[in-house]
XYZ file of C-alpha atoms in Angstrom:
503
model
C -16.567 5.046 3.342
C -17.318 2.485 5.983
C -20.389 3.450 8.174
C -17.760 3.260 11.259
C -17.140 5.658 13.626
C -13.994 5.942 14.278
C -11.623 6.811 16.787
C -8.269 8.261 16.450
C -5.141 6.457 17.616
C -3.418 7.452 20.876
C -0.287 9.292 20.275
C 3.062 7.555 20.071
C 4.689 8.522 23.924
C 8.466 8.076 24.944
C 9.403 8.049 28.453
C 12.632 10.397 28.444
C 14.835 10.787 31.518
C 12.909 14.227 32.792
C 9.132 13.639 31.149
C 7.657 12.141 28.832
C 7.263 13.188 25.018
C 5.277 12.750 22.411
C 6.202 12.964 18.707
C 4.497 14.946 16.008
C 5.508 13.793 12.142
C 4.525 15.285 9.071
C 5.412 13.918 5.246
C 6.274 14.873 1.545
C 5.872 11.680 -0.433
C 7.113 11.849 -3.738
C 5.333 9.411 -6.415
C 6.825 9.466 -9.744
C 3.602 9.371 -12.223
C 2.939 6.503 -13.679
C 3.754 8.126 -17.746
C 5.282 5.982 -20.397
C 7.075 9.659 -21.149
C 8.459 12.814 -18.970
C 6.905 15.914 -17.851
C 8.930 18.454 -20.153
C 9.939 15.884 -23.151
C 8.956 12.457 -25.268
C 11.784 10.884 -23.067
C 11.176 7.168 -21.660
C 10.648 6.756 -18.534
C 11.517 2.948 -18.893
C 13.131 1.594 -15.653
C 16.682 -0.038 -15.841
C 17.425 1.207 -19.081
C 21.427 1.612 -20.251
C 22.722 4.715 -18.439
C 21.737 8.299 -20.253
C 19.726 6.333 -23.495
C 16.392 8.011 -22.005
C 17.076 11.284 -22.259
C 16.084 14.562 -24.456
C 17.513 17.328 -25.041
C 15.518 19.539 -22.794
C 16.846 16.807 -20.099
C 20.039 17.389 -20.544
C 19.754 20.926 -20.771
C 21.463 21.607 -23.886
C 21.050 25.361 -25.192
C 17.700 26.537 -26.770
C 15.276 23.608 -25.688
C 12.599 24.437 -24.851
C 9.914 22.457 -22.383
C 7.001 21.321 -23.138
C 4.255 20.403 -20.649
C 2.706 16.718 -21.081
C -0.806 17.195 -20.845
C -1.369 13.475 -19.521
C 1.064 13.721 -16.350
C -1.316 16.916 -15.566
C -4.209 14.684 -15.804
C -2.448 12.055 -13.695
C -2.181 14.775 -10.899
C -5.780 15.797 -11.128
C -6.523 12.219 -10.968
C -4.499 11.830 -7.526
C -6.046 15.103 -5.990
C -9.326 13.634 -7.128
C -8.578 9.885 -5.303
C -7.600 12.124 -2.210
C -10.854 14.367 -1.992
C -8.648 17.376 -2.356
C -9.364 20.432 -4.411
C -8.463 21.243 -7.781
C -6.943 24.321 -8.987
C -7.813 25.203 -12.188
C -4.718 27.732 -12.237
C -1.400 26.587 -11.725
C 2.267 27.671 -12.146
C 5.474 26.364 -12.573
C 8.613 27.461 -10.890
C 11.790 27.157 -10.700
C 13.938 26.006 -7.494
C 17.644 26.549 -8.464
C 20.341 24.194 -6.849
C 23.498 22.800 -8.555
C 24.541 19.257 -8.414
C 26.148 17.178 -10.980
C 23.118 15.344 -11.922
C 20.814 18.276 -12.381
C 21.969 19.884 -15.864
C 19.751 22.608 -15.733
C 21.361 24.479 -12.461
C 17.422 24.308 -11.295
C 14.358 21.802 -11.198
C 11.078 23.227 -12.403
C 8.754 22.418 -9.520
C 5.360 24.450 -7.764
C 5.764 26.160 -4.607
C 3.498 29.722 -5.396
C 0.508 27.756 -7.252
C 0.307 24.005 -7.006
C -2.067 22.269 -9.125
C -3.742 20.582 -6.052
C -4.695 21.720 -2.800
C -5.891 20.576 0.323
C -7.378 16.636 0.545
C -6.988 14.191 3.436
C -6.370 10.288 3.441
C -7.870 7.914 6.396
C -5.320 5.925 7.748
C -7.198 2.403 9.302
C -5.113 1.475 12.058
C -7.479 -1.036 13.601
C -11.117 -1.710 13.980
C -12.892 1.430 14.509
C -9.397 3.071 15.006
C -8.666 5.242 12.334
C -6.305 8.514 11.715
C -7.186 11.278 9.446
C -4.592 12.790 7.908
C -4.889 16.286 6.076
C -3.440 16.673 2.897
C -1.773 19.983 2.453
C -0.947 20.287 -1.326
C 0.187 18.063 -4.239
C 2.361 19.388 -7.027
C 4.185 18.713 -10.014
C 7.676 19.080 -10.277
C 10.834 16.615 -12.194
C 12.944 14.513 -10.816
C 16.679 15.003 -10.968
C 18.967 12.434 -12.394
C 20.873 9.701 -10.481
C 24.814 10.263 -8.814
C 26.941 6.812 -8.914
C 29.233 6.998 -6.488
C 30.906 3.429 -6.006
C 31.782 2.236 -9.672
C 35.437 4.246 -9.667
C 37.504 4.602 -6.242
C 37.991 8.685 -7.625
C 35.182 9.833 -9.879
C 31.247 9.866 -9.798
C 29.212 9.034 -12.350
C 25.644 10.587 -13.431
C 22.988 8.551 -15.306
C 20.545 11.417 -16.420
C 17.674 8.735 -17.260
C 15.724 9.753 -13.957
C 16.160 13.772 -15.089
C 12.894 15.692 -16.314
C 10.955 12.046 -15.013
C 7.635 13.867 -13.411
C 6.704 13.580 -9.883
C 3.999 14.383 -7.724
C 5.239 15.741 -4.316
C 2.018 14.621 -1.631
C 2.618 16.668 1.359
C 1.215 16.483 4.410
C 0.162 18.163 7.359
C 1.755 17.372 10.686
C -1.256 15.054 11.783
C 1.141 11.670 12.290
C 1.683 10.641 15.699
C 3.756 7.866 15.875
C 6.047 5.540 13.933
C 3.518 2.937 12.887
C 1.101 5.357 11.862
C 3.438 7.070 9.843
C 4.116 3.466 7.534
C 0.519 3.153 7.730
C 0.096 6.882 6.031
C 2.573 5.470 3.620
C 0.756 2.179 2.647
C -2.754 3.402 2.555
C -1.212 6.518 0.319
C 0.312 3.607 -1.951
C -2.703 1.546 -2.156
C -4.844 4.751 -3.840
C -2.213 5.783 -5.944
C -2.453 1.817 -7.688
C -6.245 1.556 -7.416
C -5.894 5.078 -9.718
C -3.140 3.903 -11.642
C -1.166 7.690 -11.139
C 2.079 5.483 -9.600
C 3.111 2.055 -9.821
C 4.014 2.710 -6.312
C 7.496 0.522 -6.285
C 10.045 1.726 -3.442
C 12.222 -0.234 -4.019
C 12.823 1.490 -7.757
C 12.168 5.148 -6.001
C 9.097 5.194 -7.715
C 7.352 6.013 -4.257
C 9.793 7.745 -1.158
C 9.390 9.742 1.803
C 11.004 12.583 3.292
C 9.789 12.174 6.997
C 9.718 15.301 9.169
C 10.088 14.450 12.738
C 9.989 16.038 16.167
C 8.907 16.114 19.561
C 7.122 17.716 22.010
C 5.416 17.946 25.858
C 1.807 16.403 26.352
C -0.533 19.180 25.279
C 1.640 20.727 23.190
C -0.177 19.367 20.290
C -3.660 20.403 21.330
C -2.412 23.965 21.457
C -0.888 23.954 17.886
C -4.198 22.560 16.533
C -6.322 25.162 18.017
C -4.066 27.855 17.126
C -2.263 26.618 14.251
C 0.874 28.233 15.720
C 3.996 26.135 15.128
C 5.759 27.347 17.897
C 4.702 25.456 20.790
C 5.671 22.003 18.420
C 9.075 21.123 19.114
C 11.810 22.217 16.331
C 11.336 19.549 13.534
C 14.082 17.662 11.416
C 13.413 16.083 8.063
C 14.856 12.494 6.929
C 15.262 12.026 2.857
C 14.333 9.473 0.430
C 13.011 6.962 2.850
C 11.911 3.837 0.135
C 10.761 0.867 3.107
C 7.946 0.945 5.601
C 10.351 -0.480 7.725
C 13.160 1.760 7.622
C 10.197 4.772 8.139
C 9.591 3.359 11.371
C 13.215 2.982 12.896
C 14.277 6.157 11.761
C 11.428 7.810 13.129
C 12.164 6.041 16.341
C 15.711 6.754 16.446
C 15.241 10.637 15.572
C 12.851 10.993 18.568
C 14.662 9.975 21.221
C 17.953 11.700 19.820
C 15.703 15.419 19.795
C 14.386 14.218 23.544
C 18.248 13.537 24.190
C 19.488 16.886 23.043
C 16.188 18.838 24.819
C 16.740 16.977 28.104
C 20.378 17.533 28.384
C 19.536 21.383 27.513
C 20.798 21.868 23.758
C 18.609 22.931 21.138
C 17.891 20.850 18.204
C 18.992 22.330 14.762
C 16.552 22.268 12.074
C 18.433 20.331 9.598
C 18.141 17.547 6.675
C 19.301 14.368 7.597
C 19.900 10.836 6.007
C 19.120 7.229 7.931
C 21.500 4.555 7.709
C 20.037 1.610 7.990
C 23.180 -0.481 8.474
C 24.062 1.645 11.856
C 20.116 1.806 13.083
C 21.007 5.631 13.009
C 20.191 9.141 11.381
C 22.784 11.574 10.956
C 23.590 15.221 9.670
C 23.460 15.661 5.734
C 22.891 19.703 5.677
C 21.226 22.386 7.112
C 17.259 22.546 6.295
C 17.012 25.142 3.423
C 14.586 27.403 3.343
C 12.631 28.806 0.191
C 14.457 32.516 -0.244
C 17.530 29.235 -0.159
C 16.581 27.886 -3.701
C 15.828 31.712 -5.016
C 12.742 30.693 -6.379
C 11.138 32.457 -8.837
C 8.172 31.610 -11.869
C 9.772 29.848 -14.937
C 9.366 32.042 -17.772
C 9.690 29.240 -20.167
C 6.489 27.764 -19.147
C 3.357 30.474 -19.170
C 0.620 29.510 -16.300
C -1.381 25.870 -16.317
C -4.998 26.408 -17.221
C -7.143 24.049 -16.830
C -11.019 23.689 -17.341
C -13.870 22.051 -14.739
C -14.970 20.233 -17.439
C -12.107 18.359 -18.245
C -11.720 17.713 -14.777
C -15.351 16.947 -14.168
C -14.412 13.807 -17.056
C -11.138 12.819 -15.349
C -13.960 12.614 -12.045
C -16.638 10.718 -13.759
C -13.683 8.060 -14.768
C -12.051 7.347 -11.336
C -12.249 3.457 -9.919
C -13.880 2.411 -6.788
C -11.255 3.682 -4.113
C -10.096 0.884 -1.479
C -12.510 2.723 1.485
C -15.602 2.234 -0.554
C -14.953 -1.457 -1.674
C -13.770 -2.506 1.443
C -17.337 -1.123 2.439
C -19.169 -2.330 -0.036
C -17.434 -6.607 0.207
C -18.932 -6.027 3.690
C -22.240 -5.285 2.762
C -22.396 -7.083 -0.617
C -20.200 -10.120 0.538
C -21.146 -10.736 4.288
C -17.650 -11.138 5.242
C -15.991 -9.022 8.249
C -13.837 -5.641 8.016
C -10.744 -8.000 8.451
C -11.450 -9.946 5.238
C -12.381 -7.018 3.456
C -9.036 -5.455 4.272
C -7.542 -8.033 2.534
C -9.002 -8.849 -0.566
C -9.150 -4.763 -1.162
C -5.341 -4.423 0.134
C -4.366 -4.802 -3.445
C -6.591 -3.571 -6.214
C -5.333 -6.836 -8.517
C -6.412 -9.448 -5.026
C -9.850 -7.429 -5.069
C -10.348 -7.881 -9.207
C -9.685 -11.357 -8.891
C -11.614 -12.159 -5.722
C -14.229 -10.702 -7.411
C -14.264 -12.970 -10.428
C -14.455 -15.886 -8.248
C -17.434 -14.817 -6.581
C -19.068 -14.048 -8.993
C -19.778 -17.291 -10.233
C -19.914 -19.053 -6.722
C -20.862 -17.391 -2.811
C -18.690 -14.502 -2.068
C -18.300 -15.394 1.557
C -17.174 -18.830 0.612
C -15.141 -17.708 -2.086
C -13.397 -14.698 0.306
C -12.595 -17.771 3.042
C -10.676 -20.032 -0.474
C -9.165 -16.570 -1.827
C -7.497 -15.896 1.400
C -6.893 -18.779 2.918
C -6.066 -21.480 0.463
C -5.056 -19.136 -2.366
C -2.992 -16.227 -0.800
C -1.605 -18.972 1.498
C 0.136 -21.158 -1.432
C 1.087 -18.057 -2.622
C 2.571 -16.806 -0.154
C 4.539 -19.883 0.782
C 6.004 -20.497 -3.142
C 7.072 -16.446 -2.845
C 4.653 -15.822 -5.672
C 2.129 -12.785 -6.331
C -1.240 -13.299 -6.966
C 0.120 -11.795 -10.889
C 1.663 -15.187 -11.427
C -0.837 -17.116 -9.728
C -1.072 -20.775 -11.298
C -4.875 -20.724 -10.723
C -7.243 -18.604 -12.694
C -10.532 -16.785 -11.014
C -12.536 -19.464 -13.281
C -10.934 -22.074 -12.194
C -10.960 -21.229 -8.382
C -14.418 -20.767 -9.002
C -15.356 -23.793 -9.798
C -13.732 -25.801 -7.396
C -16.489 -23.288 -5.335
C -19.500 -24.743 -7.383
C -18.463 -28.222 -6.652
C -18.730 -27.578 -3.227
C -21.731 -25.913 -3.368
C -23.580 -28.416 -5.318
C -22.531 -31.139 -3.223
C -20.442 -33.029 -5.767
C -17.618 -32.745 -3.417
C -16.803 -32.197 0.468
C -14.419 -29.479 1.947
C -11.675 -32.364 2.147
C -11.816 -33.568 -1.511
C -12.395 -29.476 -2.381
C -8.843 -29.143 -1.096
C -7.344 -31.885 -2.863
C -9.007 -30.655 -6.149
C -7.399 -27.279 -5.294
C -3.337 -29.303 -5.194
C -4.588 -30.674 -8.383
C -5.649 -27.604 -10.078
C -2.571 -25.294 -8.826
C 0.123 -27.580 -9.702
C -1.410 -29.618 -12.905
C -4.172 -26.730 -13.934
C -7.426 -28.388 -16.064
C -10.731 -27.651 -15.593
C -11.879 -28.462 -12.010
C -15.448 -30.530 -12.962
C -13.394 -32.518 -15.717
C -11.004 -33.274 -12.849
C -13.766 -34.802 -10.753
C -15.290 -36.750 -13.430
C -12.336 -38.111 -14.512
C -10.536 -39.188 -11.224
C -13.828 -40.491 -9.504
C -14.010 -37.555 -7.012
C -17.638 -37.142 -6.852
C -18.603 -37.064 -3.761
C -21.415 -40.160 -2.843
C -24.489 -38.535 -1.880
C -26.188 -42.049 -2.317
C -27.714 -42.455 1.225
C -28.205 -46.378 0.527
C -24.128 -46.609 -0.043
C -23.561 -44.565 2.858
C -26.071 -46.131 5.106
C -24.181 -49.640 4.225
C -20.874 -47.916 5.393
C -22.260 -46.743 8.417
C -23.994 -49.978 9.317
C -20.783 -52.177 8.637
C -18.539 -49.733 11.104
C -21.295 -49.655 13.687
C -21.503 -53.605 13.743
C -17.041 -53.837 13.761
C -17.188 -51.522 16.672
C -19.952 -52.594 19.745
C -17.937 -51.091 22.332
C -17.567 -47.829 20.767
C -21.237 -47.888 20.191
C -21.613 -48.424 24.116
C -18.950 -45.582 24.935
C -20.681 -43.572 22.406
C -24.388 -43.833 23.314
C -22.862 -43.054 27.108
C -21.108 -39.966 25.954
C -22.693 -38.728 22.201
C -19.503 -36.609 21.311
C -17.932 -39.764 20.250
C -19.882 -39.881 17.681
C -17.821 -38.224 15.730
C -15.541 -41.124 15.753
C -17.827 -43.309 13.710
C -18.239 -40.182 11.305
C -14.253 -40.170 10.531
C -14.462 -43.829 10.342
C -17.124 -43.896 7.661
C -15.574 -40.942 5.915
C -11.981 -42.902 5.404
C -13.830 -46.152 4.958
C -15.425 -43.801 1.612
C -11.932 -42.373 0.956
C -13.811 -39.399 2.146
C -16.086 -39.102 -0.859
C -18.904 -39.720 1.215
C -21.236 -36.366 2.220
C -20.400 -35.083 5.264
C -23.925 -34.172 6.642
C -25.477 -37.182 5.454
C -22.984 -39.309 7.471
C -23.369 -37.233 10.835
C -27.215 -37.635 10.250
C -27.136 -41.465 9.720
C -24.644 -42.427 12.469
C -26.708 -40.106 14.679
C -30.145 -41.833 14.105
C -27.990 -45.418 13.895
C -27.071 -44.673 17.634
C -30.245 -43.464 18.931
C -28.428 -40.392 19.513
């Protein structure tokens, strides 16, 4: 962790028409885990696949099939409650939640509600410097997803694609520590970034790899403060939940839009019904999908197909030993390696692939130098050619070097970012580059003293106006530098045209 002490974000207030209110969200993100096979069967979990080619028997329900538990998605949940700092039960249970829909063949989903494999964790949600929210983690269990409903290839029937059915997913539920709309696409994002760093979920919303049901509502100032010192729900406002949100941005209006429809309906002296609702991003609106259901709702009861998860500390002591840096300590630990500031930190450790390759540039050049190329020549051509730093033209090595030559002195900052054009579009190795294209930068003070001495002598007025006023001297150092087709060493010049001047 960073040795900051932080400070948690103001809450989120809306000014209603009577008061004003403050909102209180909570989350269940489901992850699917990142398994080349399903929870209950050898089924792919391969994305975009032809309709119903991924799926077993068990998946599709078909009489006598039995499940069987994969032993690797367990480890990928341990793996998560380990990343989160949450506890580990080494007893678990499965249950089983029974619904019918057309794409769940089974008539129920086999999730945890009685004994979840993980319990309570928390998250730190950087929202600034020294601003930070914690954010308790209430449980994490496993459960399969359902399949998919198609509802727009035929104008009168729906079609179900059952590759998604039996696919496992980690459901990472929160407590009802979010405050405001930002924080809660913060809570979202930071939650992403572990989940890659541990390689449990690919983390891709826009395939539903990662979504949010976001439970919203509102209450009076001081309402909160009650709740947490009692832990008695009832002075929080009644609280509505929005399904499978898959975009930050999305998160954010809907939470917006749902809080000042409660404070509408309070204000005008309804009640708000505890319900499930969808968003629709095309309107800017959410709006009524069913009434919240609770758990005596799905008749929940264990699965007797699947006898109780055991699990033994020392296997979970190995899946500890093997966890990555997490992106909290190698932010802190750029800073205090690396020199650079929180901000650059942030960046380079936003991504776990940015930090890895960052990384390999510094280590064969300075790592505050090599930070300053990484994210400002580097992720800026990326980001204006719509590329990720995956496909990145230039390799670590060869970002590297262009580095050294700095460093060394064979080249200046202005020939370093030439070199860079070179490299990115052409590739080659950066020193072979130099050699062969006469980049070198002239450290020979003789050649550079000539150059300075032959602008000085073409220029006797703007030696006067300089030795009047000596921050024109930096006129004769951009006149020597093009006059060198800025090969010549920067500090050398500024030195020589200093002592020509009598400066």
């Amino acid at each position: 962790m960073l040795d900051l002490t932080f400070e948690p974000p103001k809450p989120k207030v809306i000014q209603g028409a009577q008061s004003d209110w403050e909102l209180v969200i909570g989350l269940e993100v489901h992850a699917q885990v990142a398994s080349k096979s399903k929870l209950f069967s050898g089924a792919s979990t391969e994305f975009g696949a032809e309709p119903n080619s991924n799926v077993a028997f068990v998946d599709a329900a078909m009489p006598g099939m039995l499940p069987v538990i994969n032993e690797f998605c367990v480890a990928q949940a341990v793996r998560t409650g380990l990343g989160l700092k949450a506890a580990i039960n080494l007893v678990s249970a499965f249950d089983r939640k029974n619904y019918f829909y057309p794409d769940l063949p089974q008539g129920y989903q086999i999730s945890q509600l009685f004994h979840p494999i993980v319990g309570e964790g928390e998250v730190l949600v950087d929202m600034g410097p020294g601003v930070a929210r914690l954010v308790r983690i209430e449980r994490i269990h496993l459960e399969q997803d359902a399949g998919k409903s198609i509802h727009d290839m035929d104008p009168h029937y729906t079609f179900v694609d059952l590759n998604r059915t039996g696919v496992a997913l980690m459901e990472i539920v929160s407590r009802p520590d979010i405050r405001g709309p930002e924080e809660a696409a913060a809570y979202v994002g930071k939650l992403r970034q572990i989940l890659r760093y541990l390689g449990t979920c690919d983390g891709n919303m826009q395939n539903g790899n990662l979504r949010a049901d976001v439970n919203v509502s509102v209450c009076l100032p001081g309402a909160y403060e009650k709740y947490q010192e009692t832990q008695d729900f009832s002075h929080l406002g009644t609280r509505c939940e929005i399904k499978n949100m898959n975009s930050m941005r999305f998160i954010q209006q809907a939470i917006e839009y749902e809080a000042r429809r409660q404070i509408g309906i309070v204000e005008g002296g309804g009640t708000v019904e505890q319900e499930t609702r969808l968003y629709d991003p095309d309107k800017g609106e959410t709006r009524s999908m069913r009434s919240k259901e609770e758990a005596h709702d799905y008749r929940y009861f264990p699965c007797p197909d699947l006898l109780p998860l055991e699990i033994e500390q020392a296997w979970v002591d190995d899946i500890a030993a093997s966890l990555p840096e997490l992106p909290d300590e190698k932010k802190a630990r750029f800073v205090a390696d690396y020199g650079m500031t929180e901000y650059d930190a942030g960046v380079l450790t936003a991504d776990v692939v940015s930090a890895h390759f960052f990384e390999e540039v510094a280590a064969a050049s300075d790592g505050k130098l090599a930070a300053n190329w990484v994210i400002n020549e580097l992720f800026g051509r990326l980001k204006k050619d719509d590329r990720e730093i995956t496909d990145s033209p230039m390799s670590p090595a060869q970002l590297g070097g262009i580095i050294s030559l700095i460093q060394k002195g064979d080249i200046s900052g202005k020939i370093a970012k030439d070199l860079f054009e070179i490299v990115y579009t052409e590739g080659g190795d950066p020193s072979l580059i130099v050699e062969q294209r006469g980049m070198k930068q002239v450290t020979d003070t003789g050649a550079i003293e000539a150059a300075v001495d032959e602008v000085i002598a073409a220029n006797p007025e703007q030696v006067e106006k300089a030795k009047a006023n000596p921050k024109l001297a930096g006129w004769f150092v951009g006149q020597v530098m093009k006059a060198t087709g800025g090969k010549a060493n920067p500090k050398a010049v500024n030195e020589l045209v200093a002592a020509k001047l009598g400066l």
